[in-house]
Backbone as JSON, one array per atom type, in Angstrom:
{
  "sequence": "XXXXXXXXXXXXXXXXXXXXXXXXXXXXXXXXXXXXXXXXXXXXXXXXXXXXXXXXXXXXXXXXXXXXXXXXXXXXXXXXXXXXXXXXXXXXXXXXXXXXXXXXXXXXXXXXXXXXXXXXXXXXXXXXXXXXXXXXXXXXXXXXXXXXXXXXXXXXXXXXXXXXXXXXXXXXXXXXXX",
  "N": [[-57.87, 19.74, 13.57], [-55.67, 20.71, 12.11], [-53.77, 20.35, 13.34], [-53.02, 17.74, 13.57], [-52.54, 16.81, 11.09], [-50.34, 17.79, 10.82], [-48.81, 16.79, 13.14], [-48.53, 14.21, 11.81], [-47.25, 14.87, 9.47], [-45.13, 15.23, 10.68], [-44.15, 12.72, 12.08], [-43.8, 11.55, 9.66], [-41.58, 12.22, 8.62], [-40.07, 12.69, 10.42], [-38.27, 10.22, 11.23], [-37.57, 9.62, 8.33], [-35.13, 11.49, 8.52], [-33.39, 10.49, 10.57], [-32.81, 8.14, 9.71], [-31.18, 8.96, 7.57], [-29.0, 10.37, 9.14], [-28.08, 8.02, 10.35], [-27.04, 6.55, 8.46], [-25.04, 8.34, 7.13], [-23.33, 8.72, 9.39], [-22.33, 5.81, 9.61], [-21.55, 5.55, 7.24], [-18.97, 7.42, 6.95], [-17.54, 5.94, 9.22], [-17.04, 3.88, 7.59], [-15.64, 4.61, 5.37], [-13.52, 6.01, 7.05], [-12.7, 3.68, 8.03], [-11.74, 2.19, 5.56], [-9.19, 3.85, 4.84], [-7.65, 3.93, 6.59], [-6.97, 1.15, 5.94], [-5.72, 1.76, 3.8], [-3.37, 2.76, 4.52], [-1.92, 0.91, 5.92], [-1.54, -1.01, 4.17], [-0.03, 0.6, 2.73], [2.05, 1.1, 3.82], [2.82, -1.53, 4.35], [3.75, -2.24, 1.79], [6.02, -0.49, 1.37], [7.68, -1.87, 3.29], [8.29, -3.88, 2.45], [9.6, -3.14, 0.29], [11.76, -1.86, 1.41], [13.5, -4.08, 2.6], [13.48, -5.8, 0.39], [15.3, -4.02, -1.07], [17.48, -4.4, 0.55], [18.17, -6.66, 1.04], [18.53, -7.76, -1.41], [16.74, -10.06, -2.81], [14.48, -10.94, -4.37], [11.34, -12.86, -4.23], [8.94, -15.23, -5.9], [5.83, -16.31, -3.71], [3.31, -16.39, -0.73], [2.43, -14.63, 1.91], [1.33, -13.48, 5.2], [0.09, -11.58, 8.12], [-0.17, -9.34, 11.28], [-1.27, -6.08, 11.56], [-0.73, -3.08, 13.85], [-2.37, -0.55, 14.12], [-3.62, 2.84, 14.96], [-4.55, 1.61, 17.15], [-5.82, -0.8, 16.77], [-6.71, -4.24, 15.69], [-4.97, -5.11, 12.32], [-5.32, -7.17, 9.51], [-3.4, -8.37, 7.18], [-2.27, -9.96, 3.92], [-0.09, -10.85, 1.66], [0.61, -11.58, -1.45], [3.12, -12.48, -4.14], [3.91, -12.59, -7.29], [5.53, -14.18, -10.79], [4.74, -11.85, -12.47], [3.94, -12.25, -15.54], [4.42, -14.08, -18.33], [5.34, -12.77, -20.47], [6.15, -10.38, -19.31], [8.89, -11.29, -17.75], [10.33, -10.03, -16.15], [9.4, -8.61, -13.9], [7.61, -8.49, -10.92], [4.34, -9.07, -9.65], [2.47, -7.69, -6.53], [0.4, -8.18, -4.4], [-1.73, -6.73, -2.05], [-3.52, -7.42, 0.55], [-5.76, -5.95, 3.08], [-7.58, -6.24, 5.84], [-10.14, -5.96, 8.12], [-10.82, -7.81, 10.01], [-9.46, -11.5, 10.36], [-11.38, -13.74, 8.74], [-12.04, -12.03, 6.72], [-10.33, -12.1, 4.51], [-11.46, -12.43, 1.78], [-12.88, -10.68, 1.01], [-11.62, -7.78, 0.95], [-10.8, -4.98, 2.75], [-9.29, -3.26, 2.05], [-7.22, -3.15, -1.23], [-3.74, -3.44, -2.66], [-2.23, -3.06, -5.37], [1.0, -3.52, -7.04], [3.5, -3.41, -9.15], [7.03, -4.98, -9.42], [10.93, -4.94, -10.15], [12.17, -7.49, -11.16], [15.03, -7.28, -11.27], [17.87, -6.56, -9.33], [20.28, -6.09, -9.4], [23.68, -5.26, -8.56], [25.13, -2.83, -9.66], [28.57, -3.12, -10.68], [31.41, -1.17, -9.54], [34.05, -1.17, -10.05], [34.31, -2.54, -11.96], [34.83, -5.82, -14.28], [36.19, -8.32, -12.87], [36.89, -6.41, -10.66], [37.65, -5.48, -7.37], [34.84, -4.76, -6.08], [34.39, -3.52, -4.25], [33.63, -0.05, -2.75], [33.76, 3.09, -3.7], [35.17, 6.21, -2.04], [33.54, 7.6, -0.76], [30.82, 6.07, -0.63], [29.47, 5.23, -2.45], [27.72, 3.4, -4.59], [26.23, 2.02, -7.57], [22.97, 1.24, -8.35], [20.52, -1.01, -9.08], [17.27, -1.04, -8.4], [14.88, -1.5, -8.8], [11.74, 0.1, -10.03], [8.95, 0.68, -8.4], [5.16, 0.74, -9.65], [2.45, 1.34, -7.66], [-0.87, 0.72, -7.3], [-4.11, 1.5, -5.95], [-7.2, -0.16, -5.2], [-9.58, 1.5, -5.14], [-8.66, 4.23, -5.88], [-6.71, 4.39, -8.06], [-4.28, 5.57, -8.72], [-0.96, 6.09, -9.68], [1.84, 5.28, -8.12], [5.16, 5.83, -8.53], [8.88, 6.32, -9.19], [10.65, 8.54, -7.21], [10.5, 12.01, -8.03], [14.0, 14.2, -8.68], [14.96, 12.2, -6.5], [18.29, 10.76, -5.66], [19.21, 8.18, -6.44], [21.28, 6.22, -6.0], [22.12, 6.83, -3.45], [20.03, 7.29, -2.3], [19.42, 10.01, -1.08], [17.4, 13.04, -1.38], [18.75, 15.05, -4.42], [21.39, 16.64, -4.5], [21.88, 18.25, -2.15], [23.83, 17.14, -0.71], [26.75, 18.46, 0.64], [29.48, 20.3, -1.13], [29.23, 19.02, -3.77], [29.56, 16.43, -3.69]],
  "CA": [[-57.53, 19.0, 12.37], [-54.59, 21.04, 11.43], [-52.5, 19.69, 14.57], [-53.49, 15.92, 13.36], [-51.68, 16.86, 9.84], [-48.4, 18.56, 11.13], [-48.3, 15.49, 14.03], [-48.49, 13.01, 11.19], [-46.06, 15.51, 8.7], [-43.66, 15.07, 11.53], [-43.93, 11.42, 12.45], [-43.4, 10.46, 8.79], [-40.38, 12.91, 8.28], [-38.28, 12.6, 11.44], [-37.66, 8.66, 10.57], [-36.64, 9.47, 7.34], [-34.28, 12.32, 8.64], [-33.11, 10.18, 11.34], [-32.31, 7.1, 8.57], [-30.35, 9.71, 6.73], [-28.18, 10.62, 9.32], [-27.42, 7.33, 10.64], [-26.61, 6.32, 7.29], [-24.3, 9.33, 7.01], [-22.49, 8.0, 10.48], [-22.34, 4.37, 9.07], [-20.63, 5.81, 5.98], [-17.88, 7.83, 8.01], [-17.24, 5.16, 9.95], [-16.71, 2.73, 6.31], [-14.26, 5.61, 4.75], [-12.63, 5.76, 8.44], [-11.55, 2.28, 7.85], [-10.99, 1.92, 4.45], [-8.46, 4.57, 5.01], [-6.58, 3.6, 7.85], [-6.69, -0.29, 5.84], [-4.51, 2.02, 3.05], [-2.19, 2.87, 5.04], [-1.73, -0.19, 6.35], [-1.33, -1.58, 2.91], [1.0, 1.69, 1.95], [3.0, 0.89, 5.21], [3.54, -3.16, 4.02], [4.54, -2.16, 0.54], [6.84, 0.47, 2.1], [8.76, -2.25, 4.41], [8.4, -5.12, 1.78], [10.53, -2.1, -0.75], [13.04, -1.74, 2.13], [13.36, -5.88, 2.77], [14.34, -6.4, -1.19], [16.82, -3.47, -1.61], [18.69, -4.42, 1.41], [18.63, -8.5, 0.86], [18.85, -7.91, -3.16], [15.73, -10.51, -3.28], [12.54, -10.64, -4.17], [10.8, -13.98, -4.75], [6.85, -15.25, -5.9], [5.05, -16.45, -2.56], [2.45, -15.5, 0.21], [2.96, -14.03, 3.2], [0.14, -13.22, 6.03], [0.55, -11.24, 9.61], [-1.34, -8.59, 11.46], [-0.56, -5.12, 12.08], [-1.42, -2.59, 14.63], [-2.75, 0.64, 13.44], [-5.04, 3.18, 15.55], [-4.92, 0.51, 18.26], [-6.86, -1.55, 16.21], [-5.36, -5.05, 14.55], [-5.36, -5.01, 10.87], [-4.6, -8.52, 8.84], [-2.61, -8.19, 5.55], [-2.3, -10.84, 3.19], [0.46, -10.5, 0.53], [0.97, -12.81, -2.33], [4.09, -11.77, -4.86], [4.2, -13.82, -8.23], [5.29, -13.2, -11.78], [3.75, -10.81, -13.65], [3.46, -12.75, -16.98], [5.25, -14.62, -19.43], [5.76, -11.74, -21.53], [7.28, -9.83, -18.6], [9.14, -12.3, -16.37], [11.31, -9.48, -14.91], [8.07, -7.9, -13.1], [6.84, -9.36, -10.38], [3.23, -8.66, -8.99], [2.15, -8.09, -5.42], [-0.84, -7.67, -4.35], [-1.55, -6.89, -0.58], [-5.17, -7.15, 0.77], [-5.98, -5.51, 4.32], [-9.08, -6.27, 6.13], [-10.02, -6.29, 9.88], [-10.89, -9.46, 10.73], [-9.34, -12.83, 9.7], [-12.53, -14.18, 8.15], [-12.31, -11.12, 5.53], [-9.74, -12.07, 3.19], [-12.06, -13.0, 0.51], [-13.57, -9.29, 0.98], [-10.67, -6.91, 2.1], [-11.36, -3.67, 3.3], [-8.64, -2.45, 0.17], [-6.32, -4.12, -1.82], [-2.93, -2.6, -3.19], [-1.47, -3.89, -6.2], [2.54, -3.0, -7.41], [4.99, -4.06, -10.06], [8.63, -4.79, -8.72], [11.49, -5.43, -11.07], [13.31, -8.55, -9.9], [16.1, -6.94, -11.98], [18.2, -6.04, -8.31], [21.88, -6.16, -9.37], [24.39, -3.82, -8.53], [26.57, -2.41, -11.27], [30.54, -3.18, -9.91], [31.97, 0.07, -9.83], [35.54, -1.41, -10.67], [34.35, -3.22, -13.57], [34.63, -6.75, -14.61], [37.87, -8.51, -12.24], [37.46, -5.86, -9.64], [37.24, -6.07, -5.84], [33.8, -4.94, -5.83], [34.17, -2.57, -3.01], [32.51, 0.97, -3.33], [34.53, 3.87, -3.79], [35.42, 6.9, -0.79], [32.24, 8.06, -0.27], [30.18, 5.01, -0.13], [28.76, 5.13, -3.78], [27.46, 2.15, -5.38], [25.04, 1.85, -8.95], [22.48, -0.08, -8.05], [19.24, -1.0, -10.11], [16.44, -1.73, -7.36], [13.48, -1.64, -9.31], [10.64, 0.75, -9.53], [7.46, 0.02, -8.52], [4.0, 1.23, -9.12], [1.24, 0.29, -6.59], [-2.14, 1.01, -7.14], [-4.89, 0.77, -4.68], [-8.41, -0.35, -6.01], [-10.14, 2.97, -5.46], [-7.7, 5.11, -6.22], [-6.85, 4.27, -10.28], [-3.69, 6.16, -8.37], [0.07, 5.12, -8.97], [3.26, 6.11, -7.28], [6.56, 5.78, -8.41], [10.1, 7.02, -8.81], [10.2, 9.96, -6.66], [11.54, 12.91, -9.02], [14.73, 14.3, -7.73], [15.69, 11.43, -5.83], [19.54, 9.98, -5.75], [18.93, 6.31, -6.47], [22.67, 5.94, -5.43], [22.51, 7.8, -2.05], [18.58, 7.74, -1.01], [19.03, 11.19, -0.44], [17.44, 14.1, -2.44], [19.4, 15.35, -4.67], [21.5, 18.83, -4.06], [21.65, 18.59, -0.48], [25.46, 17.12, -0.08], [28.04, 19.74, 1.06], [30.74, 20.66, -1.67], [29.16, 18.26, -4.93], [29.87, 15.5, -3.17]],
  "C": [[-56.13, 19.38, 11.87], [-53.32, 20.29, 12.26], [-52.37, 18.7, 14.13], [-52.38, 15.97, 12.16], [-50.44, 17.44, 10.37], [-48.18, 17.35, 11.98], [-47.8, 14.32, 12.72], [-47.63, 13.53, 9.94], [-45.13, 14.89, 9.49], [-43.52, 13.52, 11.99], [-43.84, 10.49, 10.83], [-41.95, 11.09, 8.46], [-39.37, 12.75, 9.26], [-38.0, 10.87, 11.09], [-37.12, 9.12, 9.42], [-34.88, 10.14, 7.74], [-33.42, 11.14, 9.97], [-32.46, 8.73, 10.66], [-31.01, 7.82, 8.01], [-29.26, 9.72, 7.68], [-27.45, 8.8, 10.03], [-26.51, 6.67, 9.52], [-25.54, 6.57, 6.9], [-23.14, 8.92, 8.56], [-21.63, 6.43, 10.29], [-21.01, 4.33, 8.07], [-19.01, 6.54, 6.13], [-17.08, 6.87, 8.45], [-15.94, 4.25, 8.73], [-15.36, 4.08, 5.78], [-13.32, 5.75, 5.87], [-11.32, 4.68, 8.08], [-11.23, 1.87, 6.87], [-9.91, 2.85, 4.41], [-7.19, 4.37, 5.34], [-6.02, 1.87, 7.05], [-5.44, 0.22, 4.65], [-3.52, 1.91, 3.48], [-1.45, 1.63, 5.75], [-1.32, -0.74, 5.08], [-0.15, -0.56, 2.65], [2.24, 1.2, 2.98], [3.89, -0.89, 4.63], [4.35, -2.74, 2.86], [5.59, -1.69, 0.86], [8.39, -0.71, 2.79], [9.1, -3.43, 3.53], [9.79, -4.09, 0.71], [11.73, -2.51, 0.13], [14.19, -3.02, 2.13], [14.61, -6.12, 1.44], [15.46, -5.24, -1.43], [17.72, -4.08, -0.29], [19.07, -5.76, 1.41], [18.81, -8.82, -0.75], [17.7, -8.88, -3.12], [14.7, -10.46, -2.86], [12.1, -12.19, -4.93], [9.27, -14.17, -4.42], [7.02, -16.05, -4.28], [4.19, -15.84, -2.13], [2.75, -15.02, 1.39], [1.47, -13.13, 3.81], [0.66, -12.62, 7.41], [-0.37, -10.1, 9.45], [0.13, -7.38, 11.87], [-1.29, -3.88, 12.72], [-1.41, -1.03, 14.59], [-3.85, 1.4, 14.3], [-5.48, 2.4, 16.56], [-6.14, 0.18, 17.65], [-5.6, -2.92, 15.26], [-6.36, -4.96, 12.97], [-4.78, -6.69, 10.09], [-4.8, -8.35, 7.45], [-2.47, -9.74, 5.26], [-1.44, -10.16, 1.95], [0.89, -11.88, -0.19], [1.71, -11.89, -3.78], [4.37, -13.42, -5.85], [4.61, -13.1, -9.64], [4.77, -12.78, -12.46], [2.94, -11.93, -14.73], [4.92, -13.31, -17.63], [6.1, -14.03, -20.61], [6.87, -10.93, -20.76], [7.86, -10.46, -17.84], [10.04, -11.23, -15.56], [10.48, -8.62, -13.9], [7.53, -8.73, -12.6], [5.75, -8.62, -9.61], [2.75, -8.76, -7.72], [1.16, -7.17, -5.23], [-0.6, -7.84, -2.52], [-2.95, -6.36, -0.29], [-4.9, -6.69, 2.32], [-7.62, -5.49, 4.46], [-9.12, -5.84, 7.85], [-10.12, -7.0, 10.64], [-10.59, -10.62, 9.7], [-10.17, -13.03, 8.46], [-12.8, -13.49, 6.65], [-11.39, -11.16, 4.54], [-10.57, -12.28, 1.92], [-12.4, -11.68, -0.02], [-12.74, -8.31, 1.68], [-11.02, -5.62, 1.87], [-10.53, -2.78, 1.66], [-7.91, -3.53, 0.32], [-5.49, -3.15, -2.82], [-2.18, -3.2, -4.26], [0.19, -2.9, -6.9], [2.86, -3.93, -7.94], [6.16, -3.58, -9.52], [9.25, -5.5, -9.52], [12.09, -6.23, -9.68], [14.58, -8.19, -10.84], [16.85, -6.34, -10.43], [19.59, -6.59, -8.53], [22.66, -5.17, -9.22], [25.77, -4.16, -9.49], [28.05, -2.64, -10.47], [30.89, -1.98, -9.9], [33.22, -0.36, -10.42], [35.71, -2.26, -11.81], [34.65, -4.56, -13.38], [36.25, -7.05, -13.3], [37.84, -7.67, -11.49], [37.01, -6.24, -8.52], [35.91, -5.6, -5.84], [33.62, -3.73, -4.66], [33.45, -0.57, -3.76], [33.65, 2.07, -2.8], [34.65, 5.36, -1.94], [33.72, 7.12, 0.21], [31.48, 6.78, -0.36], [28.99, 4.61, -1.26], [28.33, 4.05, -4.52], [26.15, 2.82, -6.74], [24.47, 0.91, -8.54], [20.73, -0.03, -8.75], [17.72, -1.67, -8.73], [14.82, -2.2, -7.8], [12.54, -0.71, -8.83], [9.47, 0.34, -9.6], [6.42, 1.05, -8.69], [3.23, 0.87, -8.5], [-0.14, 1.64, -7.42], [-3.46, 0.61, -6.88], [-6.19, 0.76, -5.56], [-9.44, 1.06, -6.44], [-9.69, 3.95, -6.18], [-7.47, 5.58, -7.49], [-5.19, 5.38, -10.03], [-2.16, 5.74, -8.96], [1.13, 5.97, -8.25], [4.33, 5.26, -8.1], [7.91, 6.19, -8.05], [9.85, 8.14, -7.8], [11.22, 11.27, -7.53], [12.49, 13.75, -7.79], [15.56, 13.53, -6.6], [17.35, 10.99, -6.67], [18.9, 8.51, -5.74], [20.04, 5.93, -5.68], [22.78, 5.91, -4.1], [20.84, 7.12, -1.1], [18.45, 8.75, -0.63], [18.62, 12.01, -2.11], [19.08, 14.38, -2.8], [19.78, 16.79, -4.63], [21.49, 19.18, -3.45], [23.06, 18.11, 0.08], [26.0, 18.02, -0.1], [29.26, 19.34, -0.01], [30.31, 19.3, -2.95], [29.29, 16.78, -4.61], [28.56, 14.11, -3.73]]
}
């Protein structure tokens, strides 16, 4: 009789334990790829930043393409509009990442950032001058900072402290003040 009760202890307990861990594999798997769909999202924002300081614009639209992460494809979806009426110099982009087509409605994450469309560069020679940029290769230039923040997260990023806006390089690392 006692064998009958430990057989039937153990045939109701290993299913549960055996639920649990697949569960626990399942869930791995889901943080795996919501992960890898950040970076993928951190990676677009990243090249969309680069894009507008080096062409000075940034305009509302959508924009869709895949990208290949972990040898795996990933499909982004970005749509950039303005903010609001209140702020028109902030424009909003949102950038969804999923893994398959079919999942835009439901993306794996979604990264949202404010970008000033304020992207003028200050003249250095003032009003009437040539415009050109002094020895060293110095310009003032206003590019806009953004914050992004990803749905989970409640995270943002901006400025980076210490940065040269001017240069792109930390600051305190040119030879002789330069």
């Amino acid at each position: 009789m006692e064998v009958m009760v430990a057989l039937a202890i153990v045939a109701i307990a290993l299913p549960a334990v055996l639920m649990s861990l697949y569960q626990q594999i399942d869930d791995t798997g889901y943080l795996r790829d919501k992960t890898m769909a950040q970076m993928v999202a951190a990676n677009k924002l990243a090249e969309m930043r680069l894009v507008i300081a080096s062409t000075r614009v940034l305009t509302a639209g959508k924009a869709n393409g895949v990208a290949i992460m972990a040898d795996r494809d990933w499909y982004w979806w970005v749509e950039t509009k303005p903010n609001s009426e209140q702020f028109p110099q902030f424009f909003r982009i949102e950038i969804r990442v999923a893994l398959a087509e079919e999942q835009q409605a439901q993306p794996l994450y979604t990264l949202t950032a404010f970008m000033s469309s304020d992207l003028q560069i200050d003249d250095p020679a003032g009003p009437g001058g040539t415009g050109e940029t002094g020895e060293t290769g110095e310009t003032s230039q206003e590019v806009g900072n953004d914050t992004g923040t990803g749905t989970d997260t409640g995270a943002g990023q901006g400025a980076i402290p210490g940065l040269d806006s001017s240069l792109g390089l930390p600051q305190g690392i040119l030879p002789d003040g330069q």
